[in-house]
XYZ file of C-alpha atoms in Angstrom:
697
model
C 0.000 0.000 0.000
C 1.277 3.311 -0.978
C 1.784 6.166 1.439
C -0.982 8.203 -0.200
C -3.585 5.469 0.475
C -2.550 5.127 4.148
C -2.996 8.854 4.687
C -6.374 8.792 2.964
C -7.636 5.917 5.227
C -6.528 7.750 8.336
C -8.313 10.926 7.301
C -11.468 9.137 6.053
C -12.271 6.145 8.356
C -14.831 3.569 7.230
C -18.484 4.484 7.571
C -19.139 1.611 10.015
C -16.683 2.999 12.568
C -18.114 6.487 12.250
C -21.673 5.263 12.974
C -20.459 3.171 15.919
C -18.600 6.117 17.396
C -21.584 8.428 17.096
C -24.275 6.018 18.385
C -22.480 4.511 21.435
C -22.229 6.828 24.506
C -19.284 6.330 26.871
C -19.615 4.893 30.320
C -18.611 8.238 31.878
C -21.428 10.085 30.138
C -23.962 7.507 31.308
C -22.694 7.751 34.890
C -22.822 11.570 34.910
C -26.361 11.564 33.462
C -27.545 9.081 36.085
C -25.895 11.185 38.878
C -27.698 14.307 37.652
C -31.028 12.448 37.723
C -30.373 11.191 41.277
C -29.448 14.701 42.395
C -32.640 16.195 40.957
C -34.707 13.619 42.859
C -33.010 14.528 46.179
C -33.063 18.296 45.813
C -35.549 20.096 48.041
C -35.827 23.617 49.351
C -33.802 23.943 52.588
C -36.316 26.485 53.852
C -39.698 24.803 53.247
C -38.669 21.267 52.130
C -40.607 21.704 48.857
C -39.506 19.822 45.716
C -41.273 22.197 43.328
C -38.174 23.891 41.989
C -36.907 25.853 39.034
C -33.390 25.558 37.657
C -31.746 28.982 37.573
C -28.480 28.501 35.786
C -25.057 28.016 37.340
C -23.076 29.944 39.911
C -19.635 31.313 39.221
C -18.242 28.126 40.769
C -20.144 25.976 38.263
C -22.811 24.791 40.730
C -26.504 24.421 39.710
C -28.763 27.036 41.292
C -32.408 26.402 42.159
C -35.430 28.572 42.918
C -38.275 27.277 45.091
C -41.723 27.731 43.535
C -43.387 27.805 46.948
C -41.305 30.230 49.000
C -39.247 31.793 46.183
C -36.016 30.893 48.013
C -32.825 30.725 45.915
C -30.231 28.099 46.806
C -27.759 25.635 45.412
C -26.532 22.370 46.947
C -22.903 21.432 47.215
C -21.428 18.233 45.804
C -21.834 16.159 49.010
C -25.248 17.525 50.036
C -24.032 18.615 53.488
C -26.196 21.679 53.254
C -29.321 19.595 53.814
C -27.983 17.575 56.713
C -29.041 18.966 60.093
C -26.167 19.439 62.542
C -27.490 18.267 65.898
C -24.470 19.729 67.751
C -25.460 23.277 66.748
C -28.095 25.351 68.534
C -29.437 28.697 67.405
C -28.269 31.444 69.806
C -31.569 33.302 69.246
C -34.176 30.575 69.842
C -32.023 27.544 70.972
C -33.403 25.443 68.116
C -31.375 22.513 66.759
C -33.112 22.706 63.378
C -30.195 24.499 61.701
C -28.501 24.259 58.311
C -25.079 25.201 57.090
C -24.809 28.359 55.020
C -21.296 28.504 53.632
C -18.138 29.722 55.328
C -16.494 32.998 56.131
C -13.092 33.991 54.766
C -11.429 32.747 57.982
C -13.079 29.335 57.583
C -15.811 29.836 60.207
C -19.020 27.956 59.374
C -22.236 29.970 58.932
C -25.647 28.529 59.844
C -29.302 29.305 59.287
C -32.092 28.531 61.752
C -35.201 27.066 60.164
C -37.460 28.089 63.053
C -36.580 31.770 63.497
C -35.109 32.206 60.006
C -31.980 33.972 61.356
C -28.412 33.550 60.254
C -25.670 33.056 62.830
C -22.066 31.987 63.119
C -21.318 29.623 65.974
C -18.857 26.903 66.802
C -19.895 23.300 67.433
C -20.603 21.886 70.874
C -18.192 19.027 70.314
C -14.609 19.162 69.136
C -13.054 16.904 66.498
C -12.514 14.148 69.058
C -16.135 14.218 70.265
C -15.519 16.012 73.584
C -18.034 18.596 74.755
C -16.656 22.144 74.644
C -17.585 23.559 78.054
C -15.833 26.268 80.076
C -14.229 24.581 83.118
C -14.882 27.660 85.259
C -18.524 28.583 84.613
C -19.713 25.570 82.536
C -20.794 27.854 79.709
C -21.038 26.459 76.172
C -20.581 29.876 74.563
C -17.060 30.484 73.341
C -14.747 31.985 70.764
C -11.826 30.288 69.087
C -8.671 31.770 70.594
C -5.849 30.435 68.442
C -3.667 27.355 68.660
C -1.476 26.688 71.708
C 0.892 23.705 71.760
C -0.859 22.346 68.645
C -4.192 22.323 70.488
C -7.245 24.509 69.957
C -7.645 27.191 72.621
C -11.094 28.521 73.492
C -12.286 31.700 75.215
C -15.494 31.722 77.215
C -17.972 34.448 76.235
C -19.399 34.631 79.780
C -16.392 34.641 82.140
C -13.750 35.576 79.513
C -11.263 32.927 80.636
C -9.240 30.887 78.125
C -8.981 27.115 78.266
C -7.839 24.071 76.287
C -9.687 20.771 76.247
C -7.548 17.892 77.504
C -4.411 20.039 77.690
C -1.447 17.655 78.039
C -3.952 14.931 78.874
C -4.897 16.555 82.203
C -8.636 17.107 81.659
C -9.370 13.566 82.744
C -7.564 14.172 86.067
C -9.784 13.273 89.003
C -9.936 16.286 91.308
C -12.540 14.908 93.710
C -9.958 14.284 96.433
C -8.071 17.546 95.862
C -8.444 20.578 98.112
C -6.826 24.013 98.237
C -3.365 23.895 99.770
C -4.018 27.253 101.456
C -7.484 26.921 103.009
C -8.487 23.286 102.354
C -11.508 24.433 100.334
C -13.128 22.334 97.620
C -14.424 25.410 95.825
C -11.783 25.836 93.121
C -11.493 25.866 89.337
C -8.849 24.770 86.854
C -6.483 27.473 85.646
C -4.435 25.858 82.873
C -1.358 23.676 82.934
C 2.117 24.824 83.955
C 5.473 24.120 82.351
C 5.737 20.921 84.388
C 2.512 19.692 82.691
C 0.665 19.693 86.019
C -2.799 21.052 86.575
C -2.980 24.515 88.134
C -6.065 25.557 90.077
C -7.377 28.723 91.709
C -9.380 28.671 94.903
C -12.561 30.778 94.792
C -12.571 31.248 98.568
C -9.035 32.468 99.332
C -8.214 33.571 95.733
C -4.877 31.723 95.858
C -3.357 29.483 93.182
C -1.998 25.987 93.749
C -0.659 23.100 91.662
C -2.082 19.584 91.795
C 0.545 16.928 92.443
C 3.421 19.325 93.134
C 6.506 17.460 94.302
C 6.899 19.422 97.514
C 5.219 19.589 100.942
C 2.825 22.309 99.915
C -0.254 21.472 101.989
C -0.676 24.710 103.906
C -3.981 23.962 105.589
C -3.731 25.108 109.197
C -5.947 24.012 112.120
C -8.426 26.410 113.628
C -6.590 26.533 116.967
C -2.862 26.905 117.466
C -0.948 23.626 117.621
C 2.802 23.723 118.219
C 3.283 20.301 116.635
C 1.532 21.315 113.403
C 3.837 22.488 110.617
C 1.590 25.346 109.470
C 0.959 28.457 111.570
C -1.186 31.399 110.588
C -0.938 35.065 111.526
C -3.999 34.657 113.724
C -2.254 31.924 115.713
C 0.518 34.337 116.711
C -1.784 37.231 117.529
C -1.217 39.323 114.419
C -4.002 41.389 112.916
C -6.433 39.258 110.996
C -7.459 40.431 107.537
C -4.088 41.944 106.652
C -2.057 38.744 106.813
C -4.909 36.272 106.262
C -3.142 34.665 103.291
C 0.291 34.546 104.981
C 1.358 31.306 106.632
C 4.489 29.933 108.276
C 5.342 26.555 106.762
C 7.888 24.478 108.709
C 7.401 21.340 106.602
C 10.473 22.118 104.471
C 12.756 21.717 107.516
C 13.657 18.015 107.391
C 15.618 17.690 110.645
C 13.229 17.184 113.573
C 15.569 18.835 116.102
C 16.074 21.873 113.881
C 12.328 22.139 113.237
C 11.555 22.023 116.967
C 13.984 24.791 117.901
C 13.029 26.839 114.829
C 9.434 26.885 116.037
C 10.549 28.037 119.484
C 12.736 30.667 117.811
C 9.817 32.020 115.755
C 7.573 32.105 118.829
C 10.254 34.083 120.662
C 10.590 36.567 117.777
C 6.821 36.977 117.503
C 6.753 38.138 121.118
C 8.994 41.057 120.058
C 6.292 42.005 117.493
C 8.424 41.686 114.410
C 6.461 42.003 111.179
C 4.818 38.738 110.161
C 6.457 38.946 106.726
C 9.835 39.088 108.527
C 9.000 35.855 110.360
C 8.181 34.192 107.033
C 11.608 35.286 105.772
C 13.309 33.854 108.866
C 11.706 30.456 108.257
C 12.836 30.588 104.633
C 16.470 31.271 105.621
C 16.398 28.376 108.092
C 15.115 26.208 105.212
C 18.330 26.991 103.332
C 20.422 25.751 106.276
C 18.246 22.629 106.472
C 18.870 21.838 102.783
C 22.591 22.288 103.330
C 22.616 19.869 106.280
C 20.607 17.359 104.253
C 23.129 17.538 101.418
C 26.022 17.125 103.854
C 24.417 14.072 105.456
C 24.600 15.746 108.879
C 22.506 13.795 111.430
C 23.699 15.326 114.721
C 22.218 18.213 116.726
C 23.386 21.706 117.716
C 26.072 20.464 120.095
C 28.078 18.937 117.221
C 27.994 22.007 114.945
C 31.529 23.410 114.631
C 33.390 26.094 112.747
C 34.313 23.725 109.900
C 30.630 23.039 109.177
C 29.878 26.778 109.183
C 32.728 27.436 106.725
C 31.277 24.759 104.435
C 27.875 26.456 104.750
C 29.334 29.813 103.737
C 30.948 28.154 100.723
C 27.585 26.527 99.885
C 25.909 29.949 99.805
C 28.571 31.377 97.509
C 28.642 28.372 95.155
C 24.868 28.565 94.735
C 25.246 32.290 93.906
C 23.050 33.708 96.629
C 22.800 37.482 96.386
C 24.362 39.777 98.962
C 20.990 40.281 100.645
C 20.193 36.554 100.737
C 23.698 35.690 101.934
C 23.526 38.264 104.712
C 20.060 37.213 105.864
C 20.992 33.518 105.868
C 23.990 33.915 108.179
C 22.399 36.643 110.330
C 19.299 34.483 110.934
C 21.484 31.512 111.822
C 23.606 33.665 114.153
C 20.481 35.002 115.887
C 19.139 31.453 116.261
C 22.395 30.321 117.907
C 22.483 33.315 120.255
C 18.787 33.038 121.181
C 19.068 29.304 121.928
C 22.171 29.809 124.052
C 20.711 32.800 125.925
C 17.471 30.941 126.761
C 19.310 27.678 127.610
C 17.579 25.704 124.873
C 20.790 24.032 123.730
C 24.555 24.280 124.079
C 26.608 25.273 121.065
C 30.175 26.330 120.408
C 30.519 30.124 120.760
C 31.562 32.522 117.981
C 30.755 30.149 115.131
C 29.913 33.091 112.867
C 32.591 35.787 112.972
C 32.827 39.352 111.640
C 35.049 38.327 108.721
C 32.290 36.009 107.437
C 30.108 38.914 106.348
C 30.320 39.802 102.673
C 31.410 43.245 101.565
C 28.421 45.450 101.062
C 28.025 46.333 97.366
C 27.286 49.816 96.188
C 23.576 50.211 95.587
C 22.520 51.695 92.287
C 19.930 54.465 92.548
C 16.397 53.168 92.093
C 14.635 56.478 91.640
C 12.587 57.264 88.540
C 14.216 59.999 86.396
C 12.310 63.239 85.973
C 12.282 62.604 82.224
C 10.168 59.492 82.849
C 8.011 61.142 85.517
C 7.009 63.856 83.039
C 5.779 61.178 80.633
C 3.809 59.531 83.449
C 2.135 62.874 84.216
C 1.155 63.234 80.543
C -0.595 59.843 80.349
C -1.780 59.270 83.916
C -5.396 60.062 82.989
C -5.518 56.856 80.904
C -5.315 54.757 84.065
C -8.569 53.679 85.748
C -9.615 56.375 88.208
C -8.934 54.347 91.399
C -5.503 53.348 90.120
C -4.762 56.933 89.061
C -5.586 58.227 92.552
C -3.496 55.470 94.064
C -0.536 56.491 91.924
C -0.933 60.183 92.800
C -0.795 59.311 96.508
C 2.345 57.219 95.987
C 4.084 59.899 93.894
C 3.732 62.493 96.663
C 4.079 60.318 99.776
C 6.416 57.513 98.706
C 4.721 54.717 100.635
C 5.886 51.154 100.845
C 3.507 49.118 98.703
C 2.032 47.341 101.720
C 1.336 50.674 103.398
C -0.237 52.093 100.244
C -2.598 49.206 99.526
C -3.734 49.002 103.187
C -4.487 52.674 103.764
C -7.654 53.010 105.816
C -10.712 54.783 104.505
C -10.458 57.377 107.308
C -6.716 57.977 106.867
C -7.141 61.681 106.032
C -6.765 63.946 109.081
C -6.969 67.739 109.451
C -4.587 69.774 111.612
C -7.252 72.420 112.270
C -5.356 75.079 110.304
C -6.479 74.210 106.767
C -3.662 71.682 106.576
C -3.939 67.933 106.027
C -2.135 64.832 107.215
C -2.374 61.223 106.152
C -2.310 58.671 108.957
C -1.190 55.119 108.297
C 0.297 52.023 109.871
C 3.994 51.224 109.280
C 3.760 47.443 109.303
C 7.503 46.989 108.931
C 8.187 48.826 112.213
C 4.769 48.003 113.707
C 3.932 51.596 114.592
C 1.594 54.359 113.496
C 2.895 57.295 111.503
C 1.612 60.518 109.915
C 2.733 62.561 106.921
C 1.796 66.098 105.912
C 0.255 66.267 102.444
C -0.765 69.007 100.034
C -4.308 70.312 99.736
C -4.438 68.971 96.156
C -3.688 65.432 97.341
C -6.263 65.815 100.103
C -8.894 66.483 97.402
C -7.819 63.322 95.553
C -8.199 61.245 98.728
C -11.654 62.739 99.392
C -12.728 61.732 95.862
C -11.525 58.179 96.510
C -13.383 58.055 99.818
C -16.615 59.039 98.049
C -15.924 56.419 95.353
C -15.531 53.613 97.929
C -18.560 54.662 99.975
C -20.777 54.736 96.883
C -19.656 51.231 95.925
C -19.525 49.401 99.253
C -21.005 51.762 101.835
C -19.389 51.264 105.243
C -18.702 47.554 104.790
C -15.219 48.116 103.315
C -12.651 49.848 105.526
C -9.790 50.363 103.039
C -9.170 53.407 100.853
C -8.282 51.411 97.722
C -10.077 48.311 96.477
C -9.006 45.529 94.144
C -10.348 44.557 90.747
C -12.108 41.426 89.541
C -10.073 38.675 87.911
C -10.278 37.793 84.229
C -10.251 41.323 82.779
C -6.619 41.710 81.769
C -6.957 40.429 78.198
C -9.191 40.801 75.181
C -11.674 43.606 74.735
C -11.851 44.175 78.518
C -8.092 44.667 78.748
C -7.361 47.274 81.396
C -10.999 47.525 82.478
C -11.308 48.084 86.231
C -14.170 46.189 87.841
C -14.054 46.948 91.596
C -14.448 44.194 94.166
C -14.426 44.293 97.948
C -10.818 43.304 98.528
C -7.407 44.954 98.887
C -5.542 45.542 95.628
C -2.448 43.376 95.297
C 0.982 44.825 94.631
C 1.226 42.745 91.442
C -2.015 44.185 90.043
C -0.878 47.765 90.745
C 2.455 47.105 89.032
C 0.741 45.564 86.003
C -1.387 48.671 85.484
C 1.730 50.877 85.549
C 3.708 48.725 83.129
C 0.734 48.401 80.791
C 0.574 52.209 80.718
C 4.310 52.319 79.983
C 3.934 49.842 77.139
C 0.802 51.362 75.587
C 2.105 54.934 75.529
C 5.808 54.161 74.972
C 7.112 55.666 78.219
C 10.875 55.458 77.699
C 14.066 56.417 79.481
C 16.908 58.494 78.063
C 18.276 55.375 76.309
C 14.992 54.948 74.385
C 14.067 51.789 76.308
C 10.558 51.119 77.634
C 10.599 51.914 81.349
C 9.832 48.991 83.652
C 8.034 50.294 86.746
C 8.554 48.807 90.188
C 6.301 49.986 92.978
C 9.180 50.733 95.396
C 10.808 53.100 92.883
C 8.362 55.869 93.827
C 9.635 55.782 97.414
C 13.207 56.295 96.202
C 11.989 59.069 93.901
C 10.405 60.980 96.799
C 13.630 60.789 98.818
C 15.721 61.880 95.830
C 13.432 64.810 95.049
C 13.483 66.012 98.652
C 17.260 65.927 99.086
C 17.816 67.680 95.750
C 15.330 70.356 96.826
C 17.524 71.135 99.820
C 15.418 69.394 102.489
C 17.647 68.421 105.454
C 18.390 64.739 105.780
C 16.835 64.366 109.241
C 13.555 65.763 107.846
C 13.635 63.227 104.993
C 14.344 60.473 107.518
C 11.318 61.531 109.561
C 9.081 61.824 106.478
C 9.984 58.390 105.080
C 9.824 56.755 108.514
C 13.401 55.472 108.596
C 15.055 54.509 111.855
C 18.598 55.304 110.728
C 20.151 58.021 108.532
C 22.087 55.316 106.642
C 18.814 53.941 105.291
C 17.747 57.437 104.229
C 20.968 57.926 102.264
C 20.183 54.773 100.275
C 16.954 56.414 99.157
C 18.279 59.904 98.504
C 20.418 60.360 95.400
C 21.962 63.765 94.723
C 21.841 64.720 91.042
C 25.081 65.828 89.387
C 23.851 69.320 88.540
C 22.704 69.854 92.139
C 26.097 68.688 93.410
C 27.856 71.092 91.035
C 25.615 73.945 92.105
C 26.226 73.296 95.794
C 29.990 73.109 95.260
C 29.902 76.455 93.453
C 27.920 77.896 96.310
C 30.452 76.485 98.782
C 33.374 78.069 96.972
C 31.517 81.361 96.698
C 30.794 81.550 100.411
C 33.868 79.765 101.838
C 35.325 81.828 104.659
C 38.964 81.724 105.838
C 40.707 83.103 108.928
C 44.044 84.952 109.112
C 45.919 81.615 108.677
C 44.075 80.760 105.431
C 42.077 77.977 107.124
C 38.413 77.364 106.272
C 36.018 78.196 109.091
C 32.413 76.983 109.425
C 30.473 80.209 109.077
C 28.009 79.779 106.212
C 25.118 81.763 104.892
C 22.717 79.309 106.475
C 23.489 80.849 109.882
C 21.248 83.728 108.867
C 18.510 81.482 107.460
C 16.260 81.465 110.536
C 15.064 84.244 112.812
C 16.293 82.515 115.958
C 19.780 82.004 114.480
C 19.880 85.632 113.324
C 18.914 86.829 116.793
C 21.657 84.701 118.388
C 24.176 85.923 115.827
C 23.468 89.628 116.401
C 23.564 89.249 120.189
C 26.758 87.219 120.387
C 28.916 88.182 117.373
C 30.363 91.605 116.509
C 29.566 91.409 112.827
C 31.478 94.585 112.000
C 32.117 95.089 108.295
C 35.729 95.727 107.242
C 37.247 96.731 103.941
C 38.971 93.339 103.698
C 36.360 91.121 105.405
C 34.454 91.316 108.664
C 35.033 90.817 112.385
C 33.783 87.671 114.117
C 34.860 88.631 117.617
C 32.370 87.391 120.286
C 30.772 90.183 122.314
C 31.661 88.313 125.471
C 35.297 89.358 124.924
C 34.384 93.018 124.735
C 35.202 95.563 122.053
C 38.198 95.080 119.776
C 41.288 96.950 120.973
C 43.400 96.461 117.819
C 44.101 99.846 116.199
C 43.576 100.147 112.454
C 42.736 97.494 109.899
C 46.294 96.174 109.558
C 46.049 94.468 112.956
C 43.220 92.252 111.668
C 45.680 90.252 109.570
C 47.100 88.763 112.796
C 43.745 88.449 114.617
C 42.055 85.017 114.988
C 38.587 86.640 114.765
C 39.133 88.134 111.297
C 37.098 86.481 108.489
C 37.318 86.960 104.713
C 36.403 85.255 101.457
C 37.126 85.395 97.720
C 35.124 88.606 97.195
C 37.882 90.529 98.996
C 40.759 89.130 96.890
C 41.454 92.435 95.026
C 41.822 94.294 98.338
C 43.992 91.548 99.799
C 46.315 91.446 96.756
C 46.695 95.224 96.845
C 47.488 95.102 100.580
C 50.052 92.342 100.053
C 51.755 94.326 97.288
C 51.959 97.478 99.455
C 53.200 95.470 102.469
C 55.941 93.843 100.363
C 57.133 97.297 99.188
C 57.199 98.577 102.787
C 59.273 95.578 103.928
C 61.689 95.993 101.010
C 62.215 99.705 101.732
C 62.623 99.062 105.477
C 65.328 96.466 104.816
C 67.176 98.863 102.532
C 67.042 101.554 105.170
C 67.841 99.219 108.072
C 64.501 99.769 109.847
C 64.310 96.477 111.746
C 61.187 97.419 113.729
C 59.166 97.984 110.543
C 60.409 94.702 109.065
C 59.492 92.756 112.220
C 56.031 94.338 112.357
C 55.061 93.764 108.684
C 56.543 90.315 107.994
C 53.761 88.414 109.901
C 51.180 90.435 107.990
C 52.867 89.551 104.675
C 53.086 85.893 105.632
C 49.393 85.646 106.670
C 48.209 87.558 103.605
C 50.131 85.208 101.324
C 48.517 82.132 102.924
C 45.018 83.614 102.828
C 45.347 84.673 99.153
C 46.811 81.309 98.144
C 43.941 79.468 99.883
C 41.246 81.618 98.233
C 42.861 81.395 94.775
C 42.877 77.592 94.960
C 39.179 77.740 95.848
C 38.516 79.968 92.814
C 40.341 77.615 90.446
C 38.353 74.638 91.728
């Protein structure tokens, strides 16, 4: 067969094959036609269930659209007919009906639904998750929630009612049986789950005492205390030791960490002895903690003796243990001072016998230089600009702290009736210094008194007379989401942590920065240092600052008061300007501040002959009578003569004339004149040299 015939057969197939090809449909076409017929039989209106439908073309996605003849509803089914399957896990939020249908999805993938009963559209999440578990808030048992992102590859939810976030079966802990669990602080069963910690253990929060605890923590953390005091029990409360109830209600002394029975017994006696001296309860908690450190050290050393066998070698090993474990200077000092006090108290009260002088002066670490903790004025100006964005109670609380510089415990526990009048249109604030266990007062400005009156009205309107504190706390669960920063008052004292969070949130939201362009991190005690620094730079005497801040020693006041560089330079210039010397060129303590008060001025005029001279003035006491030195030249040898740098031109001129007189007298052989003027020349030279050095500095 030639090539031309082969090409012709390919282009013109036989008639039989053409008829067969045209008259025999493919299997795929038959299947598609049958599927279309089945679909048309199943289609019904999702609104009225009618099958009387019109076909209305195709959507842009290629799906057949239908129009109901009965209710005129337009719709189109998807390929798998899920639109007509009722989802029994969905309930309409408007009428609680389960007769709901899917209505497509949002751009973020959220499923839309339509209620057949009330004919309303809504977007809601299912009641069950992918694994069939019911999605219920563990705190309030609400089924209303929002999706809140993915945490640790698990879906996180946020309750619409109580606003808390939760994860179903987080780390496999949702199936944990909590029937036999109680609060470690108050033994209450009224608690809720509060997430899982880094150790993958369930955390809970007690609704009665508002404290958090961890289920299955590997430590003796059962802090339930008996109603009545029991010396043998390892947990003591503030009420057991006679401290004020309500202030320290959540504080407890826990001796269960002390493993040695003999050390635990004497530690309890030691704490009882200290409580009789009315130390602050927080100080007693610290003492127990420092004894815990010594107990851990003894346990690691395998020491199983009692106090009588403790020697200097063991103490040296303990000091090395503290340094190896990098305890701070404060922790190191408190650990050895508490141990030293325990040894001395036990020996003094004949509890036990121990080797004397186990802890010696050379064991104390060198005190480091403390960096100033005050807030720079540059930052304080930014705080003043944005302080109105704080909730009103927190803003008033901050204004009180900025002016008074309270310790945070004193600030949060101010009484509602703390404002006192002095009867002369002046105001004082009265408060309890819990650290020193004494009452104290501070004078305040009239502006701050108005702020406190506003807060008193605010508290009385909320709680009447049932709440005795000036500042209240805020409800939990309003630090995130749309209620972030919202202050919902509750009848409890505000915690130091909550107050600090409000300040740092303000710093972060409004970019409050230091001079290095870093966001400022507020600490509540910084305002106390700022008050001391402001006062000392304003020229307030140190003993007044000590009285105002309630310090017992001037050394503590100096830690709070930082002198700015420009103030130091200004004071040094003032010192050099007013520095007074005597006839020997020595500095004498006669400053301008002598004339600063009326009483001092009266004493000065009655007792000092303040006679002005052309080269200084006379400081001769009146008790010695009138000056009998003739002329001004005799003042240069008088111990009562005073001068300063303002008289330098006169002094230089006098020295030059005296030198010429001495030179001429020597040339002429006048020994009497030389003898008389040489002391004057010598004293003038020393005085001028001393004042010139002061000017150069």
